[in-house]
Amino acid sequence: MHGTKVRMNRTQKVLLKLEKEMHARLSRRITSLGYEPDEVLAVLPPRNQSTYARLLVFLEYEELNKDYPFSAITELQYACSWYPTVVIRYLHYLLDDVGVPPIEELELYRKLILELHPEQIAEVTALERRWKSCLTN
């Protein structure tokens, strides 16, 4: 029993260390782009898998466009084009944990995702049904 407790404590310490290192890396990455880490991490908390994936997509886009501030493609278009499943999971997170944004916003996501990824129609339709049912409740 004592050996198990010692191993659990070591594992917790390693996990805490890894979490601090990840947070430091994210903070450096966010700061290098000119944003405040606390503000960005408040909007996209890395504790949630969906928001963490969405944060990584956002950072990737910002790093790609760091030298080209007047890009012809927006971050939303980039995310929906290259990472539609990340965006769909993030929208489910918004629906479940944050609240329901306006339906017009969902229509924009639907258009952007289905333009290049028509195979995502079932996922987008299911999300849209959930979204609309939450609006009526």
A tleap script that builds the chain and sets N, CA, C and O, in Angstrom:
source leaprc.protein.ff14SB
mol = sequence {
  NMET HIE GLY THR LYS VAL ARG MET ASN ARG
  THR GLN LYS VAL LEU LEU LYS LEU GLU LYS
  GLU MET HIE ALA ARG LEU SER ARG ARG ILE
  THR SER LEU GLY TYR GLU PRO ASP GLU VAL
  LEU ALA VAL LEU PRO PRO ARG ASN GLN SER
  THR TYR ALA ARG LEU LEU VAL PHE LEU GLU
  TYR GLU GLU LEU ASN LYS ASP TYR PRO PHE
  SER ALA ILE THR GLU LEU GLN TYR ALA CYS
  SER TRP TYR PRO THR VAL VAL ILE ARG TYR
  LEU HIE TYR LEU LEU ASP ASP VAL GLY VAL
  PRO PRO ILE GLU GLU LEU GLU LEU TYR ARG
  LYS LEU ILE LEU GLU LEU HIE PRO GLU GLN
  ILE ALA GLU VAL THR ALA LEU GLU ARG ARG
  TRP LYS SER CYS LEU THR CASN
}
set mol.1.N position { 0.827 -1.196 0.000 }
set mol.1.CA position { 0.000 0.000 0.000 }
set mol.1.C position { 0.867 1.254 0.000 }
set mol.1.O position { 0.579 2.218 -0.709 }
set mol.2.N position { 1.928 1.232 0.800 }
set mol.2.CA position { 2.804 2.394 0.883 }
set mol.2.C position { 3.494 2.639 -0.465 }
set mol.2.O position { 3.636 3.787 -0.887 }
set mol.3.N position { 3.917 1.576 -1.132 }
set mol.3.CA position { 4.579 1.696 -2.435 }
set mol.3.C position { 3.666 2.316 -3.477 }
set mol.3.O position { 4.115 3.098 -4.315 }
set mol.4.N position { 2.388 1.971 -3.431 }
set mol.4.CA position { 1.417 2.516 -4.372 }
set mol.4.C position { 1.250 4.013 -4.152 }
set mol.4.O position { 1.172 4.790 -5.103 }
set mol.5.N position { 1.197 4.403 -2.889 }
set mol.5.CA position { 1.025 5.825 -2.568 }
set mol.5.C position { 2.245 6.635 -3.030 }
set mol.5.O position { 2.103 7.747 -3.540 }
set mol.6.N position { 3.416 6.077 -2.850 }
set mol.6.CA position { 4.647 6.753 -3.285 }
set mol.6.C position { 4.654 6.921 -4.805 }
set mol.6.O position { 4.996 7.989 -5.313 }
set mol.7.N position { 4.275 5.865 -5.528 }
set mol.7.CA position { 4.219 5.943 -6.990 }
set mol.7.C position { 3.187 6.964 -7.455 }
set mol.7.O position { 3.427 7.696 -8.416 }
set mol.8.N position { 2.045 7.017 -6.783 }
set mol.8.CA position { 1.009 7.988 -7.137 }
set mol.8.C position { 1.519 9.412 -6.915 }
set mol.8.O position { 1.287 10.290 -7.746 }
set mol.9.N position { 2.207 9.641 -5.808 }
set mol.9.CA position { 2.763 10.969 -5.534 }
set mol.9.C position { 3.788 11.362 -6.589 }
set mol.9.O position { 3.802 12.507 -7.042 }
set mol.10.N position { 4.648 10.425 -6.985 }
set mol.10.CA position { 5.645 10.704 -8.026 }
set mol.10.C position { 4.955 11.024 -9.350 }
set mol.10.O position { 5.340 11.957 -10.055 }
set mol.11.N position { 3.945 10.246 -9.672 }
set mol.11.CA position { 3.209 10.475 -10.915 }
set mol.11.C position { 2.551 11.844 -10.911 }
set mol.11.O position { 2.575 12.551 -11.918 }
set mol.12.N position { 1.962 12.221 -9.779 }
set mol.12.CA position { 1.328 13.535 -9.678 }
set mol.12.C position { 2.357 14.647 -9.842 }
set mol.12.O position { 2.079 15.657 -10.489 }
set mol.13.N position { 3.537 14.472 -9.266 }
set mol.13.CA position { 4.592 15.482 -9.400 }
set mol.13.C position { 5.047 15.601 -10.849 }
set mol.13.O position { 5.265 16.708 -11.342 }
set mol.14.N position { 5.192 14.474 -11.531 }
set mol.14.CA position { 5.599 14.501 -12.937 }
set mol.14.C position { 4.527 15.188 -13.781 }
set mol.14.O position { 4.846 16.008 -14.641 }
set mol.15.N position { 3.265 14.859 -13.540 }
set mol.15.CA position { 2.174 15.491 -14.283 }
set mol.15.C position { 2.123 17.000 -14.038 }
set mol.15.O position { 1.910 17.779 -14.966 }
set mol.16.N position { 2.318 17.399 -12.800 }
set mol.16.CA position { 2.320 18.822 -12.466 }
set mol.16.C position { 3.473 19.532 -13.173 }
set mol.16.O position { 3.307 20.639 -13.684 }
set mol.17.N position { 4.637 18.892 -13.198 }
set mol.17.CA position { 5.797 19.466 -13.874 }
set mol.17.C position { 5.529 19.610 -15.369 }
set mol.17.O position { 5.832 20.646 -15.960 }
set mol.18.N position { 4.960 18.570 -15.979 }
set mol.18.CA position { 4.636 18.623 -17.411 }
set mol.18.C position { 3.611 19.718 -17.707 }
set mol.18.O position { 3.718 20.427 -18.708 }
set mol.19.N position { 2.627 19.847 -16.833 }
set mol.19.CA position { 1.601 20.875 -17.009 }
set mol.19.C position { 2.214 22.271 -16.938 }
set mol.19.O position { 1.861 23.144 -17.731 }
set mol.20.N position { 3.122 22.485 -15.999 }
set mol.20.CA position { 3.785 23.788 -15.874 }
set mol.20.C position { 4.646 24.081 -17.097 }
set mol.20.O position { 4.677 25.214 -17.576 }
set mol.21.N position { 5.349 23.062 -17.607 }
set mol.21.CA position { 6.175 23.238 -18.801 }
set mol.21.C position { 5.305 23.573 -20.014 }
set mol.21.O position { 5.655 24.447 -20.807 }
set mol.22.N position { 4.174 22.882 -20.160 }
set mol.22.CA position { 3.266 23.148 -21.268 }
set mol.22.C position { 2.732 24.579 -21.182 }
set mol.22.O position { 2.666 25.283 -22.190 }
set mol.23.N position { 2.354 25.003 -19.984 }
set mol.23.CA position { 1.834 26.344 -19.781 }
set mol.23.C position { 2.908 27.382 -20.119 }
set mol.23.O position { 2.612 28.398 -20.747 }
set mol.24.N position { 4.142 27.128 -19.707 }
set mol.24.CA position { 5.240 28.054 -20.004 }
set mol.24.C position { 5.494 28.141 -21.510 }
set mol.24.O position { 5.708 29.233 -22.039 }
set mol.25.N position { 5.474 27.000 -22.204 }
set mol.25.CA position { 5.664 26.995 -23.659 }
set mol.25.C position { 4.550 27.767 -24.359 }
set mol.25.O position { 4.806 28.580 -25.247 }
set mol.26.N position { 3.309 27.501 -23.946 }
set mol.26.CA position { 2.176 28.218 -24.533 }
set mol.26.C position { 2.284 29.722 -24.274 }
set mol.26.O position { 2.041 30.533 -25.167 }
set mol.27.N position { 2.644 30.077 -23.062 }
set mol.27.CA position { 2.767 31.493 -22.710 }
set mol.27.C position { 3.838 32.177 -23.550 }
set mol.27.O position { 3.631 33.291 -24.030 }
set mol.28.N position { 4.983 31.519 -23.732 }
set mol.28.CA position { 6.046 32.087 -24.567 }
set mol.28.C position { 5.576 32.240 -26.013 }
set mol.28.O position { 5.835 33.256 -26.659 }
set mol.29.N position { 4.896 31.236 -26.500 }
set mol.29.CA position { 4.404 31.256 -27.874 }
set mol.29.C position { 3.387 32.381 -28.078 }
set mol.29.O position { 3.428 33.085 -29.087 }
set mol.30.N position { 2.490 32.542 -27.129 }
set mol.30.CA position { 1.467 33.589 -27.198 }
set mol.30.C position { 2.113 34.966 -27.095 }
set mol.30.O position { 1.751 35.878 -27.838 }
set mol.31.N position { 3.061 35.121 -26.184 }
set mol.31.CA position { 3.756 36.393 -25.998 }
set mol.31.C position { 4.538 36.773 -27.245 }
set mol.31.O position { 4.583 37.947 -27.613 }
set mol.32.N position { 5.152 35.799 -27.895 }
set mol.32.CA position { 5.939 36.087 -29.096 }
set mol.32.C position { 5.067 36.627 -30.227 }
set mol.32.O position { 5.561 37.293 -31.137 }
set mol.33.N position { 3.777 36.339 -30.165 }
set mol.33.CA position { 2.840 36.832 -31.181 }
set mol.33.C position { 2.235 38.192 -30.810 }
set mol.33.O position { 1.472 38.772 -31.582 }
set mol.34.N position { 2.589 38.692 -29.617 }
set mol.34.CA position { 2.119 40.007 -29.204 }
set mol.34.C position { 0.817 40.004 -28.437 }
set mol.34.O position { 0.201 41.057 -28.276 }
set mol.35.N position { 0.377 38.849 -27.956 }
set mol.35.CA position { -0.850 38.748 -27.174 }
set mol.35.C position { -0.514 38.562 -25.700 }
set mol.35.O position { 0.603 38.184 -25.345 }
set mol.36.N position { -1.485 38.832 -24.864 }
set mol.36.CA position { -1.344 38.603 -23.424 }
set mol.36.C position { -1.732 37.153 -23.124 }
set mol.36.O position { -2.873 36.764 -23.376 }
set mol.37.N position { -0.818 36.354 -22.595 }
set mol.37.CA position { -1.129 34.940 -22.334 }
set mol.37.C position { -2.351 34.727 -21.439 }
set mol.37.O position { -3.161 33.837 -21.698 }
set mol.38.N position { -2.487 35.533 -20.394 }
set mol.38.CA position { -3.614 35.355 -19.482 }
set mol.38.C position { -4.952 35.572 -20.186 }
set mol.38.O position { -5.921 34.860 -19.922 }
set mol.39.N position { -5.001 36.554 -21.080 }
set mol.39.CA position { -6.244 36.830 -21.803 }
set mol.39.C position { -6.580 35.709 -22.779 }
set mol.39.O position { -7.724 35.258 -22.846 }
set mol.40.N position { -5.573 35.258 -23.540 }
set mol.40.CA position { -5.806 34.200 -24.525 }
set mol.40.C position { -6.185 32.901 -23.826 }
set mol.40.O position { -7.111 32.213 -24.257 }
set mol.41.N position { -5.482 32.561 -22.757 }
set mol.41.CA position { -5.754 31.308 -22.047 }
set mol.41.C position { -7.061 31.359 -21.266 }
set mol.41.O position { -7.610 30.316 -20.911 }
set mol.42.N position { -7.562 32.555 -20.998 }
set mol.42.CA position { -8.877 32.667 -20.354 }
set mol.42.C position { -9.978 32.337 -21.354 }
set mol.42.O position { -10.991 31.737 -20.995 }
set mol.43.N position { -9.778 32.732 -22.614 }
set mol.43.CA position { -10.774 32.469 -23.653 }
set mol.43.C position { -10.679 31.025 -24.139 }
set mol.43.O position { -11.701 30.376 -24.362 }
set mol.44.N position { -9.463 30.524 -24.302 }
set mol.44.CA position { -9.242 29.160 -24.791 }
set mol.44.C position { -8.422 28.380 -23.755 }
set mol.44.O position { -7.224 28.170 -23.943 }
set mol.45.N position { -9.062 27.953 -22.672 }
set mol.45.CA position { -8.316 27.273 -21.607 }
set mol.45.C position { -7.759 25.922 -22.064 }
set mol.45.O position { -8.490 25.108 -22.627 }
set mol.46.N position { -6.471 25.686 -21.824 }
set mol.46.CA position { -5.858 24.432 -22.274 }
set mol.46.C position { -6.310 23.202 -21.484 }
set mol.46.O position { -5.976 22.081 -21.870 }
set mol.47.N position { -7.044 23.371 -20.412 }
set mol.47.CA position { -7.518 22.216 -19.631 }
set mol.47.C position { -8.535 21.391 -20.407 }
set mol.47.O position { -8.639 20.179 -20.217 }
set mol.48.N position { -9.280 22.052 -21.278 }
set mol.48.CA position { -10.297 21.366 -22.070 }
set mol.48.C position { -9.691 20.963 -23.409 }
set mol.48.O position { -9.070 21.789 -24.079 }
set mol.49.N position { -9.861 19.714 -23.805 }
set mol.49.CA position { -9.235 19.195 -25.025 }
set mol.49.C position { -9.682 19.964 -26.273 }
set mol.49.O position { -8.865 20.242 -27.150 }
set mol.50.N position { -10.956 20.305 -26.359 }
set mol.50.CA position { -11.481 21.025 -27.532 }
set mol.50.C position { -10.894 22.427 -27.630 }
set mol.50.O position { -10.504 22.865 -28.713 }
set mol.51.N position { -10.831 23.126 -26.511 }
set mol.51.CA position { -10.289 24.487 -26.546 }
set mol.51.C position { -8.779 24.468 -26.748 }
set mol.51.O position { -8.230 25.380 -27.366 }
set mol.52.N position { -8.103 23.448 -26.241 }
set mol.52.CA position { -6.662 23.335 -26.442 }
set mol.52.C position { -6.353 23.137 -27.925 }
set mol.52.O position { -5.443 23.771 -28.459 }
set mol.53.N position { -7.105 22.265 -28.589 }
set mol.53.CA position { -6.912 22.045 -30.024 }
set mol.53.C position { -7.206 23.329 -30.801 }
set mol.53.O position { -6.481 23.672 -31.735 }
set mol.54.N position { -8.259 24.031 -30.419 }
set mol.54.CA position { -8.614 25.291 -31.089 }
set mol.54.C position { -7.528 26.340 -30.863 }
set mol.54.O position { -7.215 27.110 -31.770 }
set mol.55.N position { -6.956 26.375 -29.669 }
set mol.55.CA position { -5.860 27.291 -29.361 }
set mol.55.C position { -4.653 27.009 -30.246 }
set mol.55.O position { -4.029 27.939 -30.756 }
set mol.56.N position { -4.320 25.745 -30.431 }
set mol.56.CA position { -3.181 25.387 -31.266 }
set mol.56.C position { -3.402 25.795 -32.721 }
set mol.56.O position { -2.466 26.230 -33.391 }
set mol.57.N position { -4.623 25.659 -33.208 }
set mol.57.CA position { -4.938 26.093 -34.577 }
set mol.57.C position { -4.784 27.606 -34.678 }
set mol.57.O position { -4.203 28.109 -35.639 }
set mol.58.N position { -5.296 28.325 -33.698 }
set mol.58.CA position { -5.178 29.788 -33.680 }
set mol.58.C position { -3.714 30.220 -33.687 }
set mol.58.O position { -3.325 31.101 -34.454 }
set mol.59.N position { -2.906 29.598 -32.831 }
set mol.59.CA position { -1.491 29.953 -32.767 }
set mol.59.C position { -0.766 29.625 -34.069 }
set mol.59.O position { 0.085 30.388 -34.526 }
set mol.60.N position { -1.109 28.494 -34.655 }
set mol.60.CA position { -0.497 28.114 -35.935 }
set mol.60.C position { -0.798 29.157 -37.002 }
set mol.60.O position { 0.095 29.574 -37.740 }
set mol.61.N position { -2.055 29.576 -37.084 }
set mol.61.CA position { -2.444 30.584 -38.062 }
set mol.61.C position { -1.688 31.883 -37.816 }
set mol.61.O position { -1.150 32.478 -38.751 }
set mol.62.N position { -1.644 32.323 -36.569 }
set mol.62.CA position { -0.969 33.579 -36.238 }
set mol.62.C position { 0.524 33.509 -36.549 }
set mol.62.O position { 1.103 34.487 -37.023 }
set mol.63.N position { 1.148 32.369 -36.290 }
set mol.63.CA position { 2.571 32.224 -36.601 }
set mol.63.C position { 2.818 32.229 -38.104 }
set mol.63.O position { 3.800 32.810 -38.566 }
set mol.64.N position { 1.950 31.596 -38.864 }
set mol.64.CA position { 2.088 31.592 -40.321 }
set mol.64.C position { 1.937 32.996 -40.902 }
set mol.64.O position { 2.590 33.344 -41.886 }
set mol.65.N position { 1.075 33.792 -40.287 }
set mol.65.CA position { 0.788 35.122 -40.814 }
set mol.65.C position { 1.513 36.242 -40.070 }
set mol.65.O position { 1.207 37.419 -40.259 }
set mol.66.N position { 2.462 35.875 -39.234 }
set mol.66.CA position { 3.194 36.865 -38.450 }
set mol.66.C position { 3.886 37.889 -39.361 }
set mol.66.O position { 3.873 39.087 -39.079 }
set mol.67.N position { 4.475 37.415 -40.429 }
set mol.67.CA position { 5.196 38.294 -41.343 }
set mol.67.C position { 4.300 38.916 -42.402 }
set mol.67.O position { 4.727 39.821 -43.119 }
set mol.68.N position { 3.063 38.444 -42.510 }
set mol.68.CA position { 2.128 38.940 -43.519 }
set mol.68.C position { 0.835 39.375 -42.841 }
set mol.68.O position { -0.149 38.635 -42.858 }
set mol.69.N position { 0.823 40.563 -42.247 }
set mol.69.CA position { -0.357 40.982 -41.474 }
set mol.69.C position { -1.625 41.174 -42.296 }
set mol.69.O position { -2.722 41.165 -41.739 }
set mol.70.N position { -1.498 41.348 -43.601 }
set mol.70.CA position { -2.690 41.578 -44.410 }
set mol.70.C position { -2.995 40.350 -45.250 }
set mol.70.O position { -3.025 40.411 -46.479 }
set mol.71.N position { -3.220 39.242 -44.572 }
set mol.71.CA position { -3.502 37.982 -45.244 }
set mol.71.C position { -4.897 38.022 -45.872 }
set mol.71.O position { -5.810 38.665 -45.355 }
set mol.72.N position { -5.034 37.329 -46.983 }
set mol.72.CA position { -6.326 37.288 -47.681 }
set mol.72.C position { -7.289 36.307 -47.031 }
set mol.72.O position { -8.486 36.338 -47.317 }
set mol.73.N position { -6.792 35.448 -46.171 }
set mol.73.CA position { -7.638 34.451 -45.517 }
set mol.73.C position { -7.692 34.747 -44.024 }
set mol.73.O position { -6.666 35.031 -43.404 }
set mol.74.N position { -8.879 34.680 -43.453 }
set mol.74.CA position { -9.035 34.937 -42.021 }
set mol.74.C position { -8.711 33.680 -41.228 }
set mol.74.O position { -8.613 32.586 -41.784 }
set mol.75.N position { -8.548 33.851 -39.939 }
set mol.75.CA position { -8.254 32.714 -39.072 }
set mol.75.C position { -9.407 31.718 -39.076 }
set mol.75.O position { -9.187 30.507 -39.044 }
set mol.76.N position { -10.630 32.226 -39.115 }
set mol.76.CA position { -11.804 31.351 -39.144 }
set mol.76.C position { -11.830 30.527 -40.429 }
set mol.76.O position { -12.115 29.330 -40.391 }
set mol.77.N position { -11.537 31.156 -41.560 }
set mol.77.CA position { -11.478 30.419 -42.825 }
set mol.77.C position { -10.373 29.372 -42.787 }
set mol.77.O position { -10.552 28.247 -43.252 }
set mol.78.N position { -9.239 29.751 -42.232 }
set mol.78.CA position { -8.105 28.828 -42.123 }
set mol.78.C position { -8.485 27.621 -41.271 }
set mol.78.O position { -8.259 26.478 -41.667 }
set mol.79.N position { -9.059 27.878 -40.103 }
set mol.79.CA position { -9.426 26.801 -39.191 }
set mol.79.C position { -10.465 25.872 -39.821 }
set mol.79.O position { -10.339 24.650 -39.739 }
set mol.80.N position { -11.477 26.444 -40.439 }
set mol.80.CA position { -12.532 25.622 -41.039 }
set mol.80.C position { -12.027 24.850 -42.256 }
set mol.80.O position { -12.522 23.761 -42.545 }
set mol.81.N position { -11.053 25.401 -42.966 }
set mol.81.CA position { -10.516 24.738 -44.150 }
set mol.81.C position { -9.587 23.583 -43.798 }
set mol.81.O position { -9.677 22.506 -44.386 }
set mol.82.N position { -8.694 23.808 -42.840 }
set mol.82.CA position { -7.672 22.818 -42.535 }
set mol.82.C position { -8.015 21.913 -41.355 }
set mol.82.O position { -7.541 20.779 -41.287 }
set mol.83.N position { -8.827 22.401 -40.434 }
set mol.83.CA position { -9.126 21.645 -39.216 }
set mol.83.C position { -10.626 21.642 -38.908 }
set mol.83.O position { -11.033 22.121 -37.850 }
set mol.84.N position { -11.448 21.116 -39.806 }
set mol.84.CA position { -12.899 21.180 -39.570 }
set mol.84.C position { -13.341 20.399 -38.332 }
set mol.84.O position { -14.260 20.830 -37.635 }
set mol.85.N position { -12.713 19.270 -38.047 }
set mol.85.CA position { -13.136 18.497 -36.868 }
set mol.85.C position { -12.795 19.228 -35.578 }
set mol.85.O position { -13.540 19.137 -34.602 }
set mol.86.N position { -11.684 19.950 -35.560 }
set mol.86.CA position { -11.330 20.750 -34.382 }
set mol.86.C position { -12.381 21.831 -34.165 }
set mol.86.O position { -12.815 22.062 -33.036 }
set mol.87.N position { -12.785 22.485 -35.234 }
set mol.87.CA position { -13.789 23.547 -35.132 }
set mol.87.C position { -15.127 22.976 -34.675 }
set mol.87.O position { -15.803 23.577 -33.839 }
set mol.88.N position { -15.513 21.833 -35.211 }
set mol.88.CA position { -16.787 21.215 -34.815 }
set mol.88.C position { -16.755 20.831 -33.340 }
set mol.88.O position { -17.720 21.080 -32.618 }
set mol.89.N position { -15.652 20.227 -32.881 }
set mol.89.CA position { -15.534 19.883 -31.452 }
set mol.89.C position { -15.566 21.141 -30.588 }
set mol.89.O position { -16.161 21.140 -29.510 }
set mol.90.N position { -14.935 22.201 -31.054 }
set mol.90.CA position { -14.938 23.459 -30.311 }
set mol.90.C position { -16.348 24.044 -30.238 }
set mol.90.O position { -16.744 24.574 -29.200 }
set mol.91.N position { -17.102 23.952 -31.321 }
set mol.91.CA position { -18.485 24.445 -31.311 }
set mol.91.C position { -19.353 23.626 -30.358 }
set mol.91.O position { -20.246 24.171 -29.710 }
set mol.92.N position { -19.096 22.324 -30.270 }
set mol.92.CA position { -19.812 21.505 -29.278 }
set mol.92.C position { -19.459 21.968 -27.868 }
set mol.92.O position { -20.326 22.039 -26.998 }
set mol.93.N position { -18.193 22.280 -27.646 }
set mol.93.CA position { -17.768 22.802 -26.337 }
set mol.93.C position { -18.507 24.104 -26.029 }
set mol.93.O position { -19.017 24.286 -24.923 }
set mol.94.N position { -18.561 25.008 -27.008 }
set mol.94.CA position { -19.275 26.273 -26.796 }
set mol.94.C position { -20.722 26.016 -26.422 }
set mol.94.O position { -21.261 26.648 -25.513 }
set mol.95.N position { -21.337 25.101 -27.116 }
set mol.95.CA position { -22.739 24.775 -26.871 }
set mol.95.C position { -22.937 24.192 -25.474 }
set mol.95.O position { -23.879 24.559 -24.771 }
set mol.96.N position { -22.050 23.286 -25.074 }
set mol.96.CA position { -22.201 22.589 -23.797 }
set mol.96.C position { -21.781 23.431 -22.598 }
set mol.96.O position { -22.452 23.416 -21.566 }
set mol.97.N position { -20.679 24.164 -22.726 }
set mol.97.CA position { -20.092 24.816 -21.553 }
set mol.97.C position { -20.254 26.328 -21.498 }
set mol.97.O position { -20.248 26.901 -20.409 }
set mol.98.N position { -20.396 26.982 -22.633 }
set mol.98.CA position { -20.409 28.434 -22.646 }
set mol.98.C position { -21.807 28.988 -22.858 }
set mol.98.O position { -22.219 29.914 -22.160 }
set mol.99.N position { -22.526 28.443 -23.795 }
set mol.99.CA position { -23.851 28.942 -24.142 }
set mol.99.C position { -23.999 28.940 -25.646 }
set mol.99.O position { -23.076 28.559 -26.366 }
set mol.100.N position { -25.130 29.353 -26.112 }
set mol.100.CA position { -25.418 29.269 -27.541 }
set mol.100.C position { -25.192 30.627 -28.197 }
set mol.100.O position { -25.929 31.575 -27.926 }
set mol.101.N position { -24.173 30.730 -29.064 }
set mol.101.CA position { -24.007 31.973 -29.842 }
set mol.101.C position { -25.124 32.103 -30.876 }
set mol.101.O position { -25.886 31.157 -31.077 }
set mol.102.N position { -25.233 33.242 -31.525 }
set mol.102.CA position { -26.314 33.439 -32.513 }
set mol.102.C position { -26.282 32.401 -33.631 }
set mol.102.O position { -25.213 31.932 -34.021 }
set mol.103.N position { -27.439 32.053 -34.134 }
set mol.103.CA position { -27.561 31.036 -35.178 }
set mol.103.C position { -26.858 31.474 -36.460 }
set mol.103.O position { -26.394 30.629 -37.227 }
set mol.104.N position { -26.772 32.791 -36.705 }
set mol.104.CA position { -26.079 33.278 -37.898 }
set mol.104.C position { -24.618 32.838 -37.885 }
set mol.104.O position { -24.039 32.549 -38.932 }
set mol.105.N position { -24.035 32.792 -36.705 }
set mol.105.CA position { -22.645 32.371 -36.574 }
set mol.105.C position { -22.488 30.907 -36.987 }
set mol.105.O position { -21.514 30.549 -37.649 }
set mol.106.N position { -23.420 30.082 -36.606 }
set mol.106.CA position { -23.369 28.671 -36.991 }
set mol.106.C position { -23.504 28.519 -38.505 }
set mol.106.O position { -22.854 27.663 -39.106 }
set mol.107.N position { -24.332 29.332 -39.108 }
set mol.107.CA position { -24.482 29.276 -40.564 }
set mol.107.C position { -23.171 29.620 -41.269 }
set mol.107.O position { -22.850 29.045 -42.309 }
set mol.108.N position { -22.426 30.550 -40.703 }
set mol.108.CA position { -21.116 30.899 -41.264 }
set mol.108.C position { -20.152 29.721 -41.154 }
set mol.108.O position { -19.457 29.390 -42.115 }
set mol.109.N position { -20.112 29.092 -39.985 }
set mol.109.CA position { -19.260 27.914 -39.803 }
set mol.109.C position { -19.673 26.811 -40.780 }
set mol.109.O position { -18.822 26.176 -41.402 }
set mol.110.N position { -20.956 26.592 -40.908 }
set mol.110.CA position { -21.475 25.549 -41.815 }
set mol.110.C position { -20.979 25.786 -43.242 }
set mol.110.O position { -20.481 24.873 -43.900 }
set mol.111.N position { -21.122 27.022 -43.702 }
set mol.111.CA position { -20.708 27.366 -45.064 }
set mol.111.C position { -19.203 27.145 -45.241 }
set mol.111.O position { -18.778 26.527 -46.217 }
set mol.112.N position { -18.415 27.639 -44.321 }
set mol.112.CA position { -16.960 27.534 -44.442 }
set mol.112.C position { -16.474 26.087 -44.385 }
set mol.112.O position { -15.568 25.707 -45.126 }
set mol.113.N position { -17.064 25.291 -43.520 }
set mol.113.CA position { -16.625 23.897 -43.389 }
set mol.113.C position { -17.054 23.078 -44.594 }
set mol.113.O position { -16.257 22.324 -45.152 }
set mol.114.N position { -18.311 23.223 -44.998 }
set mol.114.CA position { -18.830 22.377 -46.073 }
set mol.114.C position { -18.321 22.766 -47.459 }
set mol.114.O position { -18.414 21.973 -48.396 }
set mol.115.N position { -17.785 23.979 -47.596 }
set mol.115.CA position { -17.204 24.380 -48.874 }
set mol.115.C position { -16.090 23.427 -49.303 }
set mol.115.O position { -16.034 22.995 -50.455 }
set mol.116.N position { -15.213 23.110 -48.365 }
set mol.116.CA position { -14.069 22.252 -48.680 }
set mol.116.C position { -14.187 20.835 -48.138 }
set mol.116.O position { -13.445 19.946 -48.555 }
set mol.117.N position { -15.109 20.622 -47.219 }
set mol.117.CA position { -15.243 19.306 -46.589 }
set mol.117.C position { -16.695 18.842 -46.568 }
set mol.117.O position { -17.309 18.770 -45.503 }
set mol.118.N position { -17.244 18.529 -47.733 }
set mol.118.CA position { -18.648 18.097 -47.772 }
set mol.118.C position { -18.889 16.800 -47.009 }
set mol.118.O position { -20.029 16.499 -46.656 }
set mol.119.N position { -17.845 16.031 -46.751 }
set mol.119.CA position { -17.996 14.792 -45.995 }
set mol.119.C position { -18.345 15.049 -44.528 }
set mol.119.O position { -18.719 14.124 -43.807 }
set mol.120.N position { -18.225 16.288 -44.091 }
set mol.120.CA position { -18.546 16.650 -42.701 }
set mol.120.C position { -20.017 17.021 -42.524 }
set mol.120.O position { -20.401 17.504 -41.459 }
set mol.121.N position { -20.838 16.807 -43.534 }
set mol.121.CA position { -22.245 17.231 -43.503 }
set mol.121.C position { -23.009 16.636 -42.317 }
set mol.121.O position { -23.811 17.329 -41.692 }
set mol.122.N position { -22.770 15.374 -42.006 }
set mol.122.CA position { -23.495 14.728 -40.898 }
set mol.122.C position { -23.138 15.380 -39.566 }
set mol.122.O position { -24.021 15.647 -38.752 }
set mol.123.N position { -21.858 15.637 -39.340 }
set mol.123.CA position { -21.422 16.255 -38.082 }
set mol.123.C position { -21.967 17.676 -37.944 }
set mol.123.O position { -22.421 18.079 -36.873 }
set mol.124.N position { -21.913 18.422 -39.039 }
set mol.124.CA position { -22.399 19.805 -39.013 }
set mol.124.C position { -23.910 19.832 -38.811 }
set mol.124.O position { -24.420 20.669 -38.066 }
set mol.125.N position { -24.619 18.934 -39.461 }
set mol.125.CA position { -26.072 18.878 -39.317 }
set mol.125.C position { -26.466 18.497 -37.889 }
set mol.125.O position { -27.397 19.075 -37.328 }
set mol.126.N position { -25.766 17.535 -37.305 }
set mol.126.CA position { -26.046 17.142 -35.919 }
set mol.126.C position { -25.790 18.311 -34.969 }
set mol.126.O position { -26.569 18.556 -34.048 }
set mol.127.N position { -24.703 19.021 -35.201 }
set mol.127.CA position { -24.394 20.190 -34.378 }
set mol.127.C position { -25.473 21.256 -34.539 }
set mol.127.O position { -25.906 21.865 -33.561 }
set mol.128.N position { -25.894 21.471 -35.762 }
set mol.128.CA position { -26.925 22.470 -36.028 }
set mol.128.C position { -28.241 22.108 -35.334 }
set mol.128.O position { -28.914 22.984 -34.790 }
set mol.129.N position { -28.611 20.823 -35.349 }
set mol.129.CA position { -29.837 20.379 -34.663 }
set mol.129.C position { -29.735 20.643 -33.160 }
set mol.129.O position { -30.668 21.163 -32.547 }
set mol.130.N position { -28.593 20.281 -32.577 }
set mol.130.CA position { -28.394 20.521 -31.135 }
set mol.130.C position { -28.462 22.010 -30.828 }
set mol.130.O position { -29.073 22.427 -29.844 }
set mol.131.N position { -27.832 22.801 -31.677 }
set mol.131.CA position { -27.765 24.242 -31.503 }
set mol.131.C position { -29.170 24.835 -31.509 }
set mol.131.O position { -29.528 25.623 -30.633 }
set mol.132.N position { -29.965 24.443 -32.517 }
set mol.132.CA position { -31.329 24.979 -32.646 }
set mol.132.C position { -32.222 24.498 -31.504 }
set mol.132.O position { -33.070 25.250 -31.023 }
set mol.133.N position { -32.037 23.253 -31.067 }
set mol.133.CA position { -32.864 22.770 -29.950 }
set mol.133.C position { -32.538 23.525 -28.666 }
set mol.133.O position { -33.428 23.748 -27.846 }
set mol.134.N position { -31.308 23.914 -28.478 }
set mol.134.CA position { -30.949 24.709 -27.296 }
set mol.134.C position { -31.525 26.111 -27.372 }
set mol.134.O position { -31.844 26.714 -26.347 }
set mol.135.N position { -31.658 26.623 -28.572 }
set mol.135.CA position { -32.244 27.958 -28.728 }
set mol.135.C position { -33.722 27.961 -28.387 }
set mol.135.O position { -34.236 28.945 -27.854 }
set mol.136.N position { -34.421 26.849 -28.695 }
set mol.136.CA position { -35.853 26.796 -28.431 }
set mol.136.C position { -36.168 26.458 -26.985 }
set mol.136.O position { -37.273 26.726 -26.513 }
set mol.137.N position { -35.212 25.875 -26.275 }
set mol.137.CA position { -35.454 25.510 -24.855 }
set mol.137.C position { -35.232 26.669 -23.937 }
set mol.137.O position { -35.390 26.534 -22.724 }
savepdb mol mol.pdb
quit
